[in-house]
């Protein structure tokens, strides 16, 4: 599957490794949370980056003590109807202060790209290469938002308050 980052298809530098497979040396790996938690101490000495796949049915606060050890967090969308990973992404960004790469994996659909980006996802594990163009189109389609989000675009309320406050100061 192609990996989309900032609207471009990029090479995936992480190798997904199953729980029963040995970790390759000198390569960035993406492993499941159970394996990560079982081997957390041993992974501290690893010379290559470690990313984790976090399931959407587990409280995201459990990852807080390990954030300094991770270089990537992948949140799973098992179904297009299951949006718990959006909440996890916002909690990671806003409450836990995660600034590293955040990847959407699983059942990722084009019509969800904008919300994924606004929720804090940097990378999307897309279904097909044409999704990169769809991603760019989706994030450019709207310029005004009612809801605040983790991205840099201010909500309509913040825009209006900014103009009002600027007018008062003058």
C-alpha positions as YAML, in Angstrom:
chain: A
units: angstrom
residues:
- id: 1
  name: UNK
  ca: [0.00, 0.00, 0.00]
- id: 2
  name: UNK
  ca: [1.26, 3.50, -0.73]
- id: 3
  name: UNK
  ca: [2.14, 5.80, 2.16]
- id: 4
  name: UNK
  ca: [0.90, 9.39, 1.87]
- id: 5
  name: UNK
  ca: [2.72, 12.13, 3.74]
- id: 6
  name: UNK
  ca: [1.80, 15.79, 3.15]
- id: 7
  name: UNK
  ca: [-0.06, 14.87, -0.03]
- id: 8
  name: UNK
  ca: [2.84, 12.96, -1.58]
- id: 9
  name: UNK
  ca: [3.51, 9.26, -1.89]
- id: 10
  name: UNK
  ca: [6.67, 8.54, 0.07]
- id: 11
  name: UNK
  ca: [8.72, 5.44, 0.77]
- id: 12
  name: UNK
  ca: [7.77, 3.65, 3.97]
- id: 13
  name: UNK
  ca: [10.97, 3.49, 6.01]
- id: 14
  name: UNK
  ca: [9.38, 1.18, 8.58]
- id: 15
  name: UNK
  ca: [9.19, -2.60, 8.24]
- id: 16
  name: UNK
  ca: [6.15, -4.21, 9.87]
- id: 17
  name: UNK
  ca: [7.28, -7.11, 11.99]
- id: 18
  name: UNK
  ca: [4.90, -9.71, 13.39]
- id: 19
  name: UNK
  ca: [5.10, -10.65, 17.05]
- id: 20
  name: UNK
  ca: [6.70, -14.02, 16.32]
- id: 21
  name: UNK
  ca: [9.34, -12.73, 13.86]
- id: 22
  name: UNK
  ca: [12.82, -11.57, 14.87]
- id: 23
  name: UNK
  ca: [13.50, -7.84, 14.64]
- id: 24
  name: UNK
  ca: [15.86, -6.96, 11.78]
- id: 25
  name: UNK
  ca: [18.96, -5.05, 12.87]
- id: 26
  name: UNK
  ca: [19.56, -1.49, 11.73]
- id: 27
  name: UNK
  ca: [16.08, -1.08, 10.24]
- id: 28
  name: UNK
  ca: [13.16, 1.00, 11.49]
- id: 29
  name: UNK
  ca: [10.42, -1.36, 12.66]
- id: 30
  name: UNK
  ca: [6.70, -1.08, 13.26]
- id: 31
  name: UNK
  ca: [5.49, -3.60, 15.84]
- id: 32
  name: UNK
  ca: [2.30, -4.40, 17.72]
- id: 33
  name: UNK
  ca: [1.65, -2.94, 21.14]
- id: 34
  name: UNK
  ca: [1.74, -6.27, 22.97]
- id: 35
  name: UNK
  ca: [5.20, -7.03, 21.65]
- id: 36
  name: UNK
  ca: [6.37, -3.51, 22.40]
- id: 37
  name: UNK
  ca: [5.18, -3.66, 26.01]
- id: 38
  name: UNK
  ca: [6.68, -7.13, 26.53]
- id: 39
  name: UNK
  ca: [10.05, -6.08, 25.11]
- id: 40
  name: UNK
  ca: [10.09, -2.39, 26.14]
- id: 41
  name: UNK
  ca: [13.27, -2.67, 28.22]
- id: 42
  name: UNK
  ca: [15.18, -4.58, 25.53]
- id: 43
  name: UNK
  ca: [14.03, -2.13, 22.85]
- id: 44
  name: UNK
  ca: [15.54, 0.83, 24.74]
- id: 45
  name: UNK
  ca: [19.00, -0.24, 23.56]
- id: 46
  name: UNK
  ca: [17.95, -0.66, 19.94]
- id: 47
  name: UNK
  ca: [19.94, 1.49, 17.49]
- id: 48
  name: UNK
  ca: [17.13, 1.80, 14.90]
- id: 49
  name: UNK
  ca: [13.77, 3.57, 15.29]
- id: 50
  name: UNK
  ca: [10.80, 1.73, 16.77]
- id: 51
  name: UNK
  ca: [7.19, 2.45, 15.91]
- id: 52
  name: UNK
  ca: [4.11, 0.92, 17.45]
- id: 53
  name: UNK
  ca: [0.70, -0.07, 16.11]
- id: 54
  name: UNK
  ca: [-1.84, 1.00, 18.72]
- id: 55
  name: UNK
  ca: [-5.28, -0.67, 18.62]
- id: 56
  name: UNK
  ca: [-8.29, 1.60, 18.81]
- id: 57
  name: UNK
  ca: [-9.92, -0.39, 21.61]
- id: 58
  name: UNK
  ca: [-7.20, 0.36, 24.14]
- id: 59
  name: UNK
  ca: [-6.94, 3.60, 26.18]
- id: 60
  name: UNK
  ca: [-4.35, 5.86, 24.57]
- id: 61
  name: UNK
  ca: [-3.17, 7.12, 27.97]
- id: 62
  name: UNK
  ca: [-1.40, 3.76, 28.47]
- id: 63
  name: UNK
  ca: [1.19, 4.80, 25.91]
- id: 64
  name: UNK
  ca: [2.20, 7.99, 27.76]
- id: 65
  name: UNK
  ca: [5.15, 6.51, 29.71]
- id: 66
  name: UNK
  ca: [6.65, 5.12, 26.50]
- id: 67
  name: UNK
  ca: [6.37, 8.13, 24.16]
- id: 68
  name: UNK
  ca: [10.05, 9.01, 24.50]
- id: 69
  name: UNK
  ca: [10.99, 5.56, 23.24]
- id: 70
  name: UNK
  ca: [8.87, 5.70, 20.07]
- id: 71
  name: UNK
  ca: [9.56, 7.28, 16.70]
- id: 72
  name: UNK
  ca: [6.15, 6.55, 15.10]
- id: 73
  name: UNK
  ca: [2.66, 5.72, 16.30]
- id: 74
  name: UNK
  ca: [0.22, 4.03, 13.93]
- id: 75
  name: UNK
  ca: [-3.47, 4.14, 14.87]
- id: 76
  name: UNK
  ca: [-5.82, 1.56, 13.43]
- id: 77
  name: UNK
  ca: [-9.12, 2.08, 11.61]
- id: 78
  name: UNK
  ca: [-10.57, -1.47, 11.54]
- id: 79
  name: UNK
  ca: [-13.77, -0.24, 9.87]
- id: 80
  name: UNK
  ca: [-14.84, 2.99, 8.16]
- id: 81
  name: UNK
  ca: [-17.60, 3.27, 10.78]
- id: 82
  name: UNK
  ca: [-15.17, 3.10, 13.70]
- id: 83
  name: UNK
  ca: [-13.77, 6.54, 14.46]
- id: 84
  name: UNK
  ca: [-12.06, 5.91, 17.80]
- id: 85
  name: UNK
  ca: [-8.64, 6.49, 16.20]
- id: 86
  name: UNK
  ca: [-9.63, 10.13, 15.54]
- id: 87
  name: UNK
  ca: [-10.12, 10.64, 19.27]
- id: 88
  name: UNK
  ca: [-6.88, 8.84, 20.02]
- id: 89
  name: UNK
  ca: [-5.02, 11.09, 17.58]
- id: 90
  name: UNK
  ca: [-6.37, 14.26, 19.17]
- id: 91
  name: UNK
  ca: [-5.56, 12.99, 22.66]
- id: 92
  name: UNK
  ca: [-2.02, 12.12, 21.58]
- id: 93
  name: UNK
  ca: [-1.47, 15.56, 20.08]
- id: 94
  name: UNK
  ca: [-3.35, 17.79, 22.52]
- id: 95
  name: UNK
  ca: [-3.08, 16.08, 25.91]
- id: 96
  name: UNK
  ca: [-0.02, 13.88, 25.66]
- id: 97
  name: UNK
  ca: [2.03, 16.31, 23.54]
- id: 98
  name: UNK
  ca: [3.07, 13.79, 20.87]
- id: 99
  name: UNK
  ca: [4.90, 15.67, 18.10]
- id: 100
  name: UNK
  ca: [6.26, 12.70, 16.20]
- id: 101
  name: UNK
  ca: [4.74, 11.07, 13.12]
- id: 102
  name: UNK
  ca: [1.21, 9.75, 13.50]
- id: 103
  name: UNK
  ca: [0.05, 7.25, 10.89]
- id: 104
  name: UNK
  ca: [-3.49, 6.11, 9.98]
- id: 105
  name: UNK
  ca: [-3.64, 2.43, 9.02]
- id: 106
  name: UNK
  ca: [-6.40, -0.04, 8.27]
- id: 107
  name: UNK
  ca: [-9.65, 0.80, 6.51]
- id: 108
  name: UNK
  ca: [-8.67, 4.30, 5.38]
- id: 109
  name: UNK
  ca: [-11.04, 5.91, 2.87]
- id: 110
  name: UNK
  ca: [-10.64, 9.00, 0.71]
- id: 111
  name: UNK
  ca: [-13.60, 10.85, 2.18]
- id: 112
  name: UNK
  ca: [-11.93, 10.71, 5.61]
- id: 113
  name: UNK
  ca: [-8.60, 12.29, 4.59]
- id: 114
  name: UNK
  ca: [-9.48, 15.83, 5.66]
- id: 115
  name: UNK
  ca: [-10.68, 14.76, 9.10]
- id: 116
  name: UNK
  ca: [-7.60, 12.61, 9.52]
- id: 117
  name: UNK
  ca: [-5.34, 15.54, 8.75]
- id: 118
  name: UNK
  ca: [-7.28, 17.85, 11.07]
- id: 119
  name: UNK
  ca: [-7.15, 15.23, 13.84]
- id: 120
  name: UNK
  ca: [-3.35, 15.18, 13.73]
- id: 121
  name: UNK
  ca: [-2.37, 12.42, 11.34]
- id: 122
  name: UNK
  ca: [0.82, 13.10, 9.33]
- id: 123
  name: UNK
  ca: [0.81, 9.88, 7.35]
- id: 124
  name: UNK
  ca: [-1.91, 7.77, 5.79]
- id: 125
  name: UNK
  ca: [-1.45, 4.19, 4.69]
- id: 126
  name: UNK
  ca: [-3.62, 4.52, 1.58]
- id: 127
  name: UNK
  ca: [-5.33, 1.86, -0.48]
- id: 128
  name: UNK
  ca: [-4.05, 2.94, -3.91]
- id: 129
  name: UNK
  ca: [-1.59, 5.41, -5.45]
- id: 130
  name: UNK
  ca: [-4.35, 7.66, -6.81]
- id: 131
  name: UNK
  ca: [-5.25, 8.45, -3.20]
- id: 132
  name: UNK
  ca: [-2.34, 10.90, -2.98]
- id: 133
  name: UNK
  ca: [-4.07, 13.23, -5.45]
- id: 134
  name: UNK
  ca: [-7.35, 12.71, -3.61]
- id: 135
  name: UNK
  ca: [-5.64, 13.62, -0.32]
- id: 136
  name: UNK
  ca: [-4.34, 16.90, -1.70]
- id: 137
  name: UNK
  ca: [-7.77, 17.70, -3.15]
- id: 138
  name: UNK
  ca: [-9.51, 16.84, 0.13]
- id: 139
  name: UNK
  ca: [-7.34, 19.02, 2.35]
- id: 140
  name: UNK
  ca: [-7.63, 21.99, -0.03]
- id: 141
  name: UNK
  ca: [-11.41, 21.72, -0.51]
- id: 142
  name: UNK
  ca: [-12.41, 23.70, 2.57]
- id: 143
  name: UNK
  ca: [-10.91, 26.85, 4.01]
- id: 144
  name: UNK
  ca: [-13.31, 27.59, 6.89]
- id: 145
  name: UNK
  ca: [-13.94, 25.28, 9.82]
- id: 146
  name: UNK
  ca: [-16.33, 25.54, 12.75]
- id: 147
  name: UNK
  ca: [-14.54, 23.00, 14.91]
- id: 148
  name: UNK
  ca: [-11.10, 23.61, 16.39]
- id: 149
  name: UNK
  ca: [-8.57, 20.91, 15.56]
- id: 150
  name: UNK
  ca: [-4.92, 20.00, 15.96]
- id: 151
  name: UNK
  ca: [-3.87, 21.49, 12.62]
- id: 152
  name: UNK
  ca: [-2.73, 25.09, 12.28]
- id: 153
  name: UNK
  ca: [-5.95, 26.35, 10.66]
- id: 154
  name: UNK
  ca: [-8.02, 28.40, 13.10]
- id: 155
  name: UNK
  ca: [-11.73, 27.77, 13.57]
- id: 156
  name: UNK
  ca: [-14.21, 30.38, 12.36]
- id: 157
  name: UNK
  ca: [-14.73, 31.52, 15.95]
- id: 158
  name: UNK
  ca: [-10.97, 32.06, 16.44]
- id: 159
  name: UNK
  ca: [-10.82, 33.98, 13.17]
- id: 160
  name: UNK
  ca: [-13.69, 36.23, 14.22]
- id: 161
  name: UNK
  ca: [-12.32, 36.75, 17.71]
- id: 162
  name: UNK
  ca: [-8.94, 37.63, 16.24]
- id: 163
  name: UNK
  ca: [-10.51, 40.32, 14.05]
- id: 164
  name: UNK
  ca: [-12.61, 41.66, 16.91]
- id: 165
  name: UNK
  ca: [-9.68, 41.78, 19.33]
- id: 166
  name: UNK
  ca: [-7.47, 43.36, 16.68]
- id: 167
  name: UNK
  ca: [-10.15, 46.01, 16.11]
- id: 168
  name: UNK
  ca: [-10.39, 46.79, 19.84]
- id: 169
  name: UNK
  ca: [-6.65, 47.20, 20.22]
- id: 170
  name: UNK
  ca: [-6.38, 49.70, 17.39]
...
